[in-house]
Amino acid sequence: MTIPRPDHRFTLGAGLEGACTLGPRGPLTVIAGPCQLQSADHAQMIAGTLQEICACNGLNFVFKASFDKANRSAHDAERGPGAAAGLGILRDLRKALGVPVTTDLHLPEQAGEVAEAVDLLQIPAFLSRQSDLLAAAAATGRPVNVKKGQFLAPWDMEQVVGKLMAAGGRQIALTERGSSFGYNRLVADLTGLPRMAETGCPVIMDATHAVQLPGGAGHASGGRREDAPALARAAVAVGVSGIFLETHEDPASAPSDGAVMQSLSSMPALLEQLARLHRLVSSF
């Protein structure tokens, strides 16, 4: 009996001018944007800037922003515009710029409305083992990207892939975002990237969340944004299919994850480096 396998390459944003293929033996895919949606104009500004940078460097581009940060540390932290307004912003941006978009969901009942607005459903790391959420996301027919839980080993993601496939999912990506290392600390084990690739799924490195200090600021997460570029370069050298980066024109004023987001002004140089390194690695 032939054992089904997930698709190792698949298209994001079919029908859009900026449609792209995620997977090995192709251009590096950059999933990037602000952590939290702020306004339509703000999202369009960041997405337009990133779209231009990626195009200049031969990189695939998928815009990312969250309509609801449901896992903030403090009860009074900003969560974003919510589903109705936030998904509307993403839907309009997708149409205006012609680029694929992604956002995270937290509840099974959100899967349908989120799938109507975006090209890639993102499962947050804290929820990566939630069976009902995984099944609901897979049932939409949209590609699904699962962030590896900080508490999971790379090989544990085989079971996550199994849950998605049991619910009909085939277009599955897996993202590394660091593993818990004691209190308020993460480490990124880059040897886990090829191990996750053994599932047959494209693997992405989340270079910004991997340098978080979870809860390290007491009321919020801290981090070391200066370490993210090194992780991104190292992951491209290992051979990932995509890099996930959060960025903002003024990280210090961002409503969420400002400590790890990359300055928008630094993205041209970083993405050029990643593109050059990817071409070099692909030539081997």
PDB file of C-alpha atoms in Angstrom:
ATOM      1  CA  MET A   1       0.000   0.000   0.000  1.00  0.00           C
ATOM      2  CA  THR A   2       1.283   3.454  -0.920  1.00  0.00           C
ATOM      3  CA  ILE A   3       1.565   5.697   2.124  1.00  0.00           C
ATOM      4  CA  PRO A   4       0.318   9.210   1.279  1.00  0.00           C
ATOM      5  CA  ARG A   5       2.795  12.021   1.662  1.00  0.00           C
ATOM      6  CA  PRO A   6       2.285  15.771   1.929  1.00  0.00           C
ATOM      7  CA  ASP A   7       3.038  17.913  -1.114  1.00  0.00           C
ATOM      8  CA  HIS A   8       6.694  18.943  -0.995  1.00  0.00           C
ATOM      9  CA  ARG A   9       5.938  21.971  -3.227  1.00  0.00           C
ATOM     10  CA  PHE A  10       2.729  23.938  -3.618  1.00  0.00           C
ATOM     11  CA  THR A  11       1.459  27.259  -4.930  1.00  0.00           C
ATOM     12  CA  LEU A  12       0.427  30.192  -2.768  1.00  0.00           C
ATOM     13  CA  GLY A  13      -1.870  32.834  -4.225  1.00  0.00           C
ATOM     14  CA  ALA A  14      -2.943  31.038  -7.407  1.00  0.00           C
ATOM     15  CA  GLY A  15      -4.359  33.600  -9.825  1.00  0.00           C
ATOM     16  CA  LEU A  16      -2.466  36.523  -8.302  1.00  0.00           C
ATOM     17  CA  GLU A  17       0.308  38.338 -10.119  1.00  0.00           C
ATOM     18  CA  GLY A  18       2.613  37.550  -7.200  1.00  0.00           C
ATOM     19  CA  ALA A  19       1.663  33.863  -6.899  1.00  0.00           C
ATOM     20  CA  CYS A  20       4.632  31.781  -5.810  1.00  0.00           C
ATOM     21  CA  THR A  21       5.694  28.205  -5.162  1.00  0.00           C
ATOM     22  CA  LEU A  22       6.787  27.218  -1.677  1.00  0.00           C
ATOM     23  CA  GLY A  23       9.178  24.308  -1.492  1.00  0.00           C
ATOM     24  CA  PRO A  24      12.701  23.110  -2.240  1.00  0.00           C
ATOM     25  CA  ARG A  25      14.543  23.681  -5.535  1.00  0.00           C
ATOM     26  CA  GLY A  26      12.957  27.060  -6.127  1.00  0.00           C
ATOM     27  CA  PRO A  27      13.286  30.705  -5.075  1.00  0.00           C
ATOM     28  CA  LEU A  28      13.508  31.371  -1.359  1.00  0.00           C
ATOM     29  CA  THR A  29      10.141  32.405   0.049  1.00  0.00           C
ATOM     30  CA  VAL A  30      10.085  35.353   2.439  1.00  0.00           C
ATOM     31  CA  ILE A  31       7.084  35.543   4.771  1.00  0.00           C
ATOM     32  CA  ALA A  32       7.246  38.989   6.321  1.00  0.00           C
ATOM     33  CA  GLY A  33       5.292  41.884   7.751  1.00  0.00           C
ATOM     34  CA  PRO A  34       4.436  43.491  11.077  1.00  0.00           C
ATOM     35  CA  CYS A  35       3.534  41.301  14.029  1.00  0.00           C
ATOM     36  CA  GLN A  36       0.142  42.926  14.502  1.00  0.00           C
ATOM     37  CA  LEU A  37      -2.111  44.697  12.020  1.00  0.00           C
ATOM     38  CA  GLN A  38      -2.432  48.394  12.834  1.00  0.00           C
ATOM     39  CA  SER A  39      -4.252  49.979   9.889  1.00  0.00           C
ATOM     40  CA  ALA A  40      -4.860  49.426   6.196  1.00  0.00           C
ATOM     41  CA  ASP A  41      -2.450  52.191   5.196  1.00  0.00           C
ATOM     42  CA  HIS A  42       0.272  50.863   7.496  1.00  0.00           C
ATOM     43  CA  ALA A  43      -0.081  47.321   6.177  1.00  0.00           C
ATOM     44  CA  GLN A  44      -0.028  48.513   2.559  1.00  0.00           C
ATOM     45  CA  MET A  45       3.086  50.602   3.185  1.00  0.00           C
ATOM     46  CA  ILE A  46       5.047  47.710   4.690  1.00  0.00           C
ATOM     47  CA  ALA A  47       3.766  45.159   2.166  1.00  0.00           C
ATOM     48  CA  GLY A  48       4.545  47.409  -0.788  1.00  0.00           C
ATOM     49  CA  THR A  49       8.069  48.045   0.460  1.00  0.00           C
ATOM     50  CA  LEU A  50       8.749  44.346   1.033  1.00  0.00           C
ATOM     51  CA  GLN A  51       7.219  43.390  -2.310  1.00  0.00           C
ATOM     52  CA  GLU A  52       9.643  45.703  -4.106  1.00  0.00           C
ATOM     53  CA  ILE A  53      12.680  44.478  -2.158  1.00  0.00           C
ATOM     54  CA  CYS A  54      11.828  40.826  -2.804  1.00  0.00           C
ATOM     55  CA  ALA A  55      11.193  41.432  -6.499  1.00  0.00           C
ATOM     56  CA  CYS A  56      14.597  43.110  -6.864  1.00  0.00           C
ATOM     57  CA  ASN A  57      16.280  40.050  -5.341  1.00  0.00           C
ATOM     58  CA  GLY A  58      14.338  37.240  -7.032  1.00  0.00           C
ATOM     59  CA  LEU A  59      12.615  36.219  -3.802  1.00  0.00           C
ATOM     60  CA  ASN A  60       9.056  34.982  -3.340  1.00  0.00           C
ATOM     61  CA  PHE A  61       7.028  37.220  -1.035  1.00  0.00           C
ATOM     62  CA  VAL A  62       4.090  36.432   1.262  1.00  0.00           C
ATOM     63  CA  PHE A  63       2.739  39.211   3.484  1.00  0.00           C
ATOM     64  CA  LYS A  64       2.074  38.335   7.116  1.00  0.00           C
ATOM     65  CA  ALA A  65       0.254  40.191   9.902  1.00  0.00           C
ATOM     66  CA  SER A  66      -2.021  39.108  12.745  1.00  0.00           C
ATOM     67  CA  PHE A  67      -5.588  40.369  13.096  1.00  0.00           C
ATOM     68  CA  ASP A  68      -5.723  39.143  16.707  1.00  0.00           C
ATOM     69  CA  LYS A  69      -2.804  38.513  19.055  1.00  0.00           C
ATOM     70  CA  ALA A  70      -4.718  36.185  21.341  1.00  0.00           C
ATOM     71  CA  ASN A  71      -1.606  34.986  23.199  1.00  0.00           C
ATOM     72  CA  ARG A  72      -0.246  38.256  24.613  1.00  0.00           C
ATOM     73  CA  SER A  73       1.375  38.083  28.056  1.00  0.00           C
ATOM     74  CA  ALA A  74      -0.794  40.689  29.801  1.00  0.00           C
ATOM     75  CA  HIS A  75      -4.591  40.937  29.886  1.00  0.00           C
ATOM     76  CA  ASP A  76      -4.543  44.592  28.835  1.00  0.00           C
ATOM     77  CA  ALA A  77      -2.080  44.232  25.937  1.00  0.00           C
ATOM     78  CA  GLU A  78      -3.222  45.343  22.483  1.00  0.00           C
ATOM     79  CA  ARG A  79      -4.590  42.470  20.420  1.00  0.00           C
ATOM     80  CA  GLY A  80      -5.264  44.075  17.040  1.00  0.00           C
ATOM     81  CA  PRO A  81      -8.322  45.029  14.973  1.00  0.00           C
ATOM     82  CA  GLY A  82     -10.136  41.698  15.286  1.00  0.00           C
ATOM     83  CA  ALA A  83     -11.453  39.314  12.646  1.00  0.00           C
ATOM     84  CA  ALA A  84     -13.929  41.476  10.745  1.00  0.00           C
ATOM     85  CA  ALA A  85     -11.722  44.545  10.318  1.00  0.00           C
ATOM     86  CA  GLY A  86      -8.419  42.663  10.177  1.00  0.00           C
ATOM     87  CA  LEU A  87      -9.437  40.134   7.561  1.00  0.00           C
ATOM     88  CA  GLY A  88     -10.899  42.962   5.529  1.00  0.00           C
ATOM     89  CA  ILE A  89      -7.527  44.724   5.562  1.00  0.00           C
ATOM     90  CA  LEU A  90      -5.755  41.547   4.455  1.00  0.00           C
ATOM     91  CA  ARG A  91      -8.324  40.834   1.743  1.00  0.00           C
ATOM     92  CA  ASP A  92      -8.008  44.338   0.306  1.00  0.00           C
ATOM     93  CA  LEU A  93      -4.198  44.285   0.468  1.00  0.00           C
ATOM     94  CA  ARG A  94      -4.085  40.925  -1.328  1.00  0.00           C
ATOM     95  CA  LYS A  95      -6.210  42.327  -4.146  1.00  0.00           C
ATOM     96  CA  ALA A  96      -4.439  45.686  -4.377  1.00  0.00           C
ATOM     97  CA  LEU A  97      -0.859  44.372  -4.440  1.00  0.00           C
ATOM     98  CA  GLY A  98      -1.475  40.948  -5.952  1.00  0.00           C
ATOM     99  CA  VAL A  99       0.579  39.161  -3.303  1.00  0.00           C
ATOM    100  CA  PRO A 100      -0.280  36.086  -1.209  1.00  0.00           C
ATOM    101  CA  VAL A 101      -1.083  36.796   2.433  1.00  0.00           C
ATOM    102  CA  THR A 102      -1.088  34.792   5.638  1.00  0.00           C
ATOM    103  CA  THR A 103      -2.344  35.254   9.187  1.00  0.00           C
ATOM    104  CA  ASP A 104      -2.772  33.121  12.277  1.00  0.00           C
ATOM    105  CA  LEU A 105      -5.963  31.691  13.713  1.00  0.00           C
ATOM    106  CA  HIS A 106      -6.648  30.490  17.228  1.00  0.00           C
ATOM    107  CA  LEU A 107     -10.033  28.763  17.179  1.00  0.00           C
ATOM    108  CA  PRO A 108     -11.509  26.035  14.947  1.00  0.00           C
ATOM    109  CA  GLU A 109     -14.555  28.204  14.226  1.00  0.00           C
ATOM    110  CA  GLN A 110     -12.303  30.888  12.715  1.00  0.00           C
ATOM    111  CA  ALA A 111     -10.922  28.595  10.012  1.00  0.00           C
ATOM    112  CA  GLY A 112     -13.588  29.180   7.380  1.00  0.00           C
ATOM    113  CA  GLU A 113     -13.606  32.977   7.455  1.00  0.00           C
ATOM    114  CA  VAL A 114      -9.822  33.184   7.633  1.00  0.00           C
ATOM    115  CA  ALA A 115      -9.440  30.805   4.677  1.00  0.00           C
ATOM    116  CA  GLU A 116     -11.695  33.061   2.573  1.00  0.00           C
ATOM    117  CA  ALA A 117      -9.344  36.016   3.111  1.00  0.00           C
ATOM    118  CA  VAL A 118      -5.835  34.575   2.976  1.00  0.00           C
ATOM    119  CA  ASP A 119      -3.717  32.105   1.007  1.00  0.00           C
ATOM    120  CA  LEU A 120      -1.930  30.366   3.875  1.00  0.00           C
ATOM    121  CA  LEU A 121      -3.341  29.552   7.315  1.00  0.00           C
ATOM    122  CA  GLN A 122      -0.840  29.876  10.164  1.00  0.00           C
ATOM    123  CA  ILE A 123      -1.148  27.799  13.332  1.00  0.00           C
ATOM    124  CA  PRO A 124       0.582  29.495  16.307  1.00  0.00           C
ATOM    125  CA  ALA A 125       3.288  27.532  18.103  1.00  0.00           C
ATOM    126  CA  PHE A 126       1.330  27.384  21.369  1.00  0.00           C
ATOM    127  CA  LEU A 127      -1.520  25.663  19.496  1.00  0.00           C
ATOM    128  CA  SER A 128       0.480  23.297  17.298  1.00  0.00           C
ATOM    129  CA  ARG A 129      -0.953  20.171  18.974  1.00  0.00           C
ATOM    130  CA  GLN A 130      -4.589  21.322  19.102  1.00  0.00           C
ATOM    131  CA  SER A 131      -6.289  18.553  17.138  1.00  0.00           C
ATOM    132  CA  ASP A 132      -9.584  20.330  16.459  1.00  0.00           C
ATOM    133  CA  LEU A 133      -7.814  23.474  15.238  1.00  0.00           C
ATOM    134  CA  LEU A 134      -5.544  21.483  12.932  1.00  0.00           C
ATOM    135  CA  ALA A 135      -8.467  19.510  11.534  1.00  0.00           C
ATOM    136  CA  ALA A 136     -10.533  22.648  10.917  1.00  0.00           C
ATOM    137  CA  ALA A 137      -7.623  24.354   9.143  1.00  0.00           C
ATOM    138  CA  ALA A 138      -6.953  21.323   6.934  1.00  0.00           C
ATOM    139  CA  ALA A 139     -10.649  20.982   6.069  1.00  0.00           C
ATOM    140  CA  THR A 140     -10.669  24.439   4.429  1.00  0.00           C
ATOM    141  CA  GLY A 141      -8.475  23.171   1.597  1.00  0.00           C
ATOM    142  CA  ARG A 142      -6.041  26.039   2.089  1.00  0.00           C
ATOM    143  CA  PRO A 143      -2.318  25.402   2.650  1.00  0.00           C
ATOM    144  CA  VAL A 144      -1.439  25.332   6.351  1.00  0.00           C
ATOM    145  CA  ASN A 145       1.774  26.473   8.044  1.00  0.00           C
ATOM    146  CA  VAL A 146       2.307  25.142  11.564  1.00  0.00           C
ATOM    147  CA  LYS A 147       4.770  26.825  13.904  1.00  0.00           C
ATOM    148  CA  LYS A 148       6.596  24.138  15.894  1.00  0.00           C
ATOM    149  CA  GLY A 149       5.685  24.428  19.551  1.00  0.00           C
ATOM    150  CA  GLN A 150       8.459  25.655  21.835  1.00  0.00           C
ATOM    151  CA  PHE A 151       7.851  22.468  23.820  1.00  0.00           C
ATOM    152  CA  LEU A 152       8.159  20.030  20.882  1.00  0.00           C
ATOM    153  CA  ALA A 153      11.116  18.202  19.382  1.00  0.00           C
ATOM    154  CA  PRO A 154      11.565  18.425  15.603  1.00  0.00           C
ATOM    155  CA  TRP A 155      10.531  14.784  15.151  1.00  0.00           C
ATOM    156  CA  ASP A 156       7.307  15.416  17.088  1.00  0.00           C
ATOM    157  CA  MET A 157       6.073  17.367  14.071  1.00  0.00           C
ATOM    158  CA  GLU A 158       5.492  14.072  12.267  1.00  0.00           C
ATOM    159  CA  GLN A 159       2.406  13.639  14.449  1.00  0.00           C
ATOM    160  CA  VAL A 160       1.222  17.157  13.649  1.00  0.00           C
ATOM    161  CA  VAL A 161       1.547  16.422   9.935  1.00  0.00           C
ATOM    162  CA  GLY A 162      -0.335  13.174  10.501  1.00  0.00           C
ATOM    163  CA  LYS A 163      -3.254  15.025  12.104  1.00  0.00           C
ATOM    164  CA  LEU A 164      -3.464  17.464   9.199  1.00  0.00           C
ATOM    165  CA  MET A 165      -3.316  14.713   6.603  1.00  0.00           C
ATOM    166  CA  ALA A 166      -5.979  12.693   8.410  1.00  0.00           C
ATOM    167  CA  ALA A 167      -8.254  15.727   7.992  1.00  0.00           C
ATOM    168  CA  GLY A 168      -7.515  15.976   4.277  1.00  0.00           C
ATOM    169  CA  GLY A 169      -4.563  18.367   4.320  1.00  0.00           C
ATOM    170  CA  ARG A 170      -1.719  17.836   1.866  1.00  0.00           C
ATOM    171  CA  GLN A 171      -0.247  21.321   1.455  1.00  0.00           C
ATOM    172  CA  ILE A 172       1.578  21.679   4.763  1.00  0.00           C
ATOM    173  CA  ALA A 173       4.556  23.786   5.815  1.00  0.00           C
ATOM    174  CA  LEU A 174       6.425  23.554   9.114  1.00  0.00           C
ATOM    175  CA  THR A 175       8.138  26.482  10.822  1.00  0.00           C
ATOM    176  CA  GLU A 176      10.912  26.432  13.412  1.00  0.00           C
ATOM    177  CA  ARG A 177      10.711  29.256  15.962  1.00  0.00           C
ATOM    178  CA  GLY A 178      12.966  28.127  18.765  1.00  0.00           C
ATOM    179  CA  SER A 179      12.649  25.765  21.718  1.00  0.00           C
ATOM    180  CA  SER A 180      12.197  26.561  25.400  1.00  0.00           C
ATOM    181  CA  PHE A 181      15.474  26.554  27.317  1.00  0.00           C
ATOM    182  CA  GLY A 182      14.663  27.211  30.930  1.00  0.00           C
ATOM    183  CA  TYR A 183      12.738  30.332  31.917  1.00  0.00           C
ATOM    184  CA  ASN A 184      12.357  33.274  29.495  1.00  0.00           C
ATOM    185  CA  ARG A 185      14.799  31.795  27.009  1.00  0.00           C
ATOM    186  CA  LEU A 186      14.705  30.091  23.619  1.00  0.00           C
ATOM    187  CA  VAL A 187      17.359  28.298  21.599  1.00  0.00           C
ATOM    188  CA  ALA A 188      17.223  27.404  17.911  1.00  0.00           C
ATOM    189  CA  ASP A 189      18.539  23.949  17.020  1.00  0.00           C
ATOM    190  CA  LEU A 190      19.349  24.215  13.317  1.00  0.00           C
ATOM    191  CA  THR A 191      19.923  20.461  13.082  1.00  0.00           C
ATOM    192  CA  GLY A 192      16.154  20.175  13.540  1.00  0.00           C
ATOM    193  CA  LEU A 193      15.496  21.859  10.175  1.00  0.00           C
ATOM    194  CA  PRO A 194      16.530  18.894   7.999  1.00  0.00           C
ATOM    195  CA  ARG A 195      14.854  16.575  10.501  1.00  0.00           C
ATOM    196  CA  MET A 196      11.517  18.344   9.983  1.00  0.00           C
ATOM    197  CA  ALA A 197      12.096  18.272   6.219  1.00  0.00           C
ATOM    198  CA  GLU A 198      12.042  14.468   6.436  1.00  0.00           C
ATOM    199  CA  THR A 199       8.263  14.764   6.821  1.00  0.00           C
ATOM    200  CA  GLY A 200       8.155  15.824   3.167  1.00  0.00           C
ATOM    201  CA  CYS A 201       6.912  19.321   4.044  1.00  0.00           C
ATOM    202  CA  PRO A 202       8.614  22.607   3.140  1.00  0.00           C
ATOM    203  CA  VAL A 203      10.440  23.983   6.183  1.00  0.00           C
ATOM    204  CA  ILE A 204      10.571  27.664   7.161  1.00  0.00           C
ATOM    205  CA  MET A 205      12.773  29.401   9.719  1.00  0.00           C
ATOM    206  CA  ASP A 206      11.129  32.055  11.898  1.00  0.00           C
ATOM    207  CA  ALA A 207      14.228  34.076  12.649  1.00  0.00           C
ATOM    208  CA  THR A 208      12.528  36.805  14.671  1.00  0.00           C
ATOM    209  CA  HIS A 209      10.426  34.785  17.130  1.00  0.00           C
ATOM    210  CA  ALA A 210      13.388  32.457  17.682  1.00  0.00           C
ATOM    211  CA  VAL A 211      15.265  35.316  19.375  1.00  0.00           C
ATOM    212  CA  GLN A 212      12.410  36.156  21.755  1.00  0.00           C
ATOM    213  CA  LEU A 213      12.813  36.157  25.501  1.00  0.00           C
ATOM    214  CA  PRO A 214       9.280  34.905  26.308  1.00  0.00           C
ATOM    215  CA  GLY A 215       7.816  36.941  29.151  1.00  0.00           C
ATOM    216  CA  GLY A 216      11.287  38.384  29.637  1.00  0.00           C
ATOM    217  CA  ALA A 217       9.994  41.941  30.016  1.00  0.00           C
ATOM    218  CA  GLY A 218       7.625  40.922  32.828  1.00  0.00           C
ATOM    219  CA  HIS A 219       4.401  42.181  31.255  1.00  0.00           C
ATOM    220  CA  ALA A 220       5.523  41.242  27.737  1.00  0.00           C
ATOM    221  CA  SER A 221       8.121  39.270  25.809  1.00  0.00           C
ATOM    222  CA  GLY A 222      11.560  40.729  25.287  1.00  0.00           C
ATOM    223  CA  GLY A 223      14.155  39.692  22.772  1.00  0.00           C
ATOM    224  CA  ARG A 224      17.392  40.310  20.920  1.00  0.00           C
ATOM    225  CA  ARG A 225      16.538  41.541  17.433  1.00  0.00           C
ATOM    226  CA  GLU A 226      20.227  41.891  16.563  1.00  0.00           C
ATOM    227  CA  ASP A 227      20.568  38.082  16.599  1.00  0.00           C
ATOM    228  CA  ALA A 228      17.810  37.406  14.053  1.00  0.00           C
ATOM    229  CA  PRO A 229      19.843  38.096  10.872  1.00  0.00           C
ATOM    230  CA  ALA A 230      22.461  35.521  11.899  1.00  0.00           C
ATOM    231  CA  LEU A 231      19.766  32.889  12.419  1.00  0.00           C
ATOM    232  CA  ALA A 232      18.204  33.717   9.069  1.00  0.00           C
ATOM    233  CA  ARG A 233      21.520  33.398   7.250  1.00  0.00           C
ATOM    234  CA  ALA A 234      22.344  30.135   9.037  1.00  0.00           C
ATOM    235  CA  ALA A 235      18.946  28.629   8.173  1.00  0.00           C
ATOM    236  CA  VAL A 236      19.317  29.534   4.495  1.00  0.00           C
ATOM    237  CA  ALA A 237      22.734  27.847   4.559  1.00  0.00           C
ATOM    238  CA  VAL A 238      21.085  24.703   5.964  1.00  0.00           C
ATOM    239  CA  GLY A 239      18.635  24.728   3.048  1.00  0.00           C
ATOM    240  CA  VAL A 240      15.204  25.894   4.231  1.00  0.00           C
ATOM    241  CA  SER A 241      12.449  26.736   1.758  1.00  0.00           C
ATOM    242  CA  GLY A 242      11.456  29.966   3.467  1.00  0.00           C
ATOM    243  CA  ILE A 243      12.372  32.614   6.010  1.00  0.00           C
ATOM    244  CA  PHE A 244       9.823  34.260   8.320  1.00  0.00           C
ATOM    245  CA  LEU A 245      10.682  37.777   9.494  1.00  0.00           C
ATOM    246  CA  GLU A 246       8.599  40.368  11.283  1.00  0.00           C
ATOM    247  CA  THR A 247       9.403  43.971  10.473  1.00  0.00           C
ATOM    248  CA  HIS A 248       8.239  47.486  11.317  1.00  0.00           C
ATOM    249  CA  GLU A 249       9.387  50.980  10.366  1.00  0.00           C
ATOM    250  CA  ASP A 250       9.813  51.803  14.075  1.00  0.00           C
ATOM    251  CA  PRO A 251      10.016  48.588  16.126  1.00  0.00           C
ATOM    252  CA  ALA A 252      10.193  50.491  19.422  1.00  0.00           C
ATOM    253  CA  SER A 253       6.687  51.857  18.821  1.00  0.00           C
ATOM    254  CA  ALA A 254       5.166  48.601  17.567  1.00  0.00           C
ATOM    255  CA  PRO A 255       2.212  47.284  19.600  1.00  0.00           C
ATOM    256  CA  SER A 256       3.582  43.726  19.685  1.00  0.00           C
ATOM    257  CA  ASP A 257       7.007  42.020  19.513  1.00  0.00           C
ATOM    258  CA  GLY A 258       8.937  45.246  19.010  1.00  0.00           C
ATOM    259  CA  ALA A 259      11.962  43.726  20.736  1.00  0.00           C
ATOM    260  CA  VAL A 260      12.540  41.211  17.939  1.00  0.00           C
ATOM    261  CA  MET A 261      11.118  42.862  14.825  1.00  0.00           C
ATOM    262  CA  GLN A 262      13.605  44.022  12.225  1.00  0.00           C
ATOM    263  CA  SER A 263      13.637  47.649  11.184  1.00  0.00           C
ATOM    264  CA  LEU A 264      12.089  48.067   7.757  1.00  0.00           C
ATOM    265  CA  SER A 265      15.120  50.122   6.732  1.00  0.00           C
ATOM    266  CA  SER A 266      17.386  47.113   7.401  1.00  0.00           C
ATOM    267  CA  MET A 267      15.421  44.722   5.206  1.00  0.00           C
ATOM    268  CA  PRO A 268      16.985  45.581   1.796  1.00  0.00           C
ATOM    269  CA  ALA A 269      20.482  44.629   2.944  1.00  0.00           C
ATOM    270  CA  LEU A 270      19.325  41.530   4.841  1.00  0.00           C
ATOM    271  CA  LEU A 271      17.133  40.178   2.047  1.00  0.00           C
ATOM    272  CA  GLU A 272      19.888  40.768  -0.506  1.00  0.00           C
ATOM    273  CA  GLN A 273      22.225  38.716   1.681  1.00  0.00           C
ATOM    274  CA  LEU A 274      19.684  35.917   2.012  1.00  0.00           C
ATOM    275  CA  ALA A 275      19.047  35.875  -1.747  1.00  0.00           C
ATOM    276  CA  ARG A 276      22.753  35.668  -2.536  1.00  0.00           C
ATOM    277  CA  LEU A 277      23.301  32.933   0.042  1.00  0.00           C
ATOM    278  CA  HIS A 278      20.306  30.954  -1.251  1.00  0.00           C
ATOM    279  CA  ARG A 279      21.649  31.073  -4.809  1.00  0.00           C
ATOM    280  CA  LEU A 280      25.024  29.851  -3.571  1.00  0.00           C
ATOM    281  CA  VAL A 281      23.534  26.979  -1.572  1.00  0.00           C
ATOM    282  CA  SER A 282      21.264  26.010  -4.472  1.00  0.00           C
ATOM    283  CA  SER A 283      24.283  25.679  -6.756  1.00  0.00           C
ATOM    284  CA  PHE A 284      25.772  22.799  -4.744  1.00  0.00           C
TER     285      PHE A 284
END
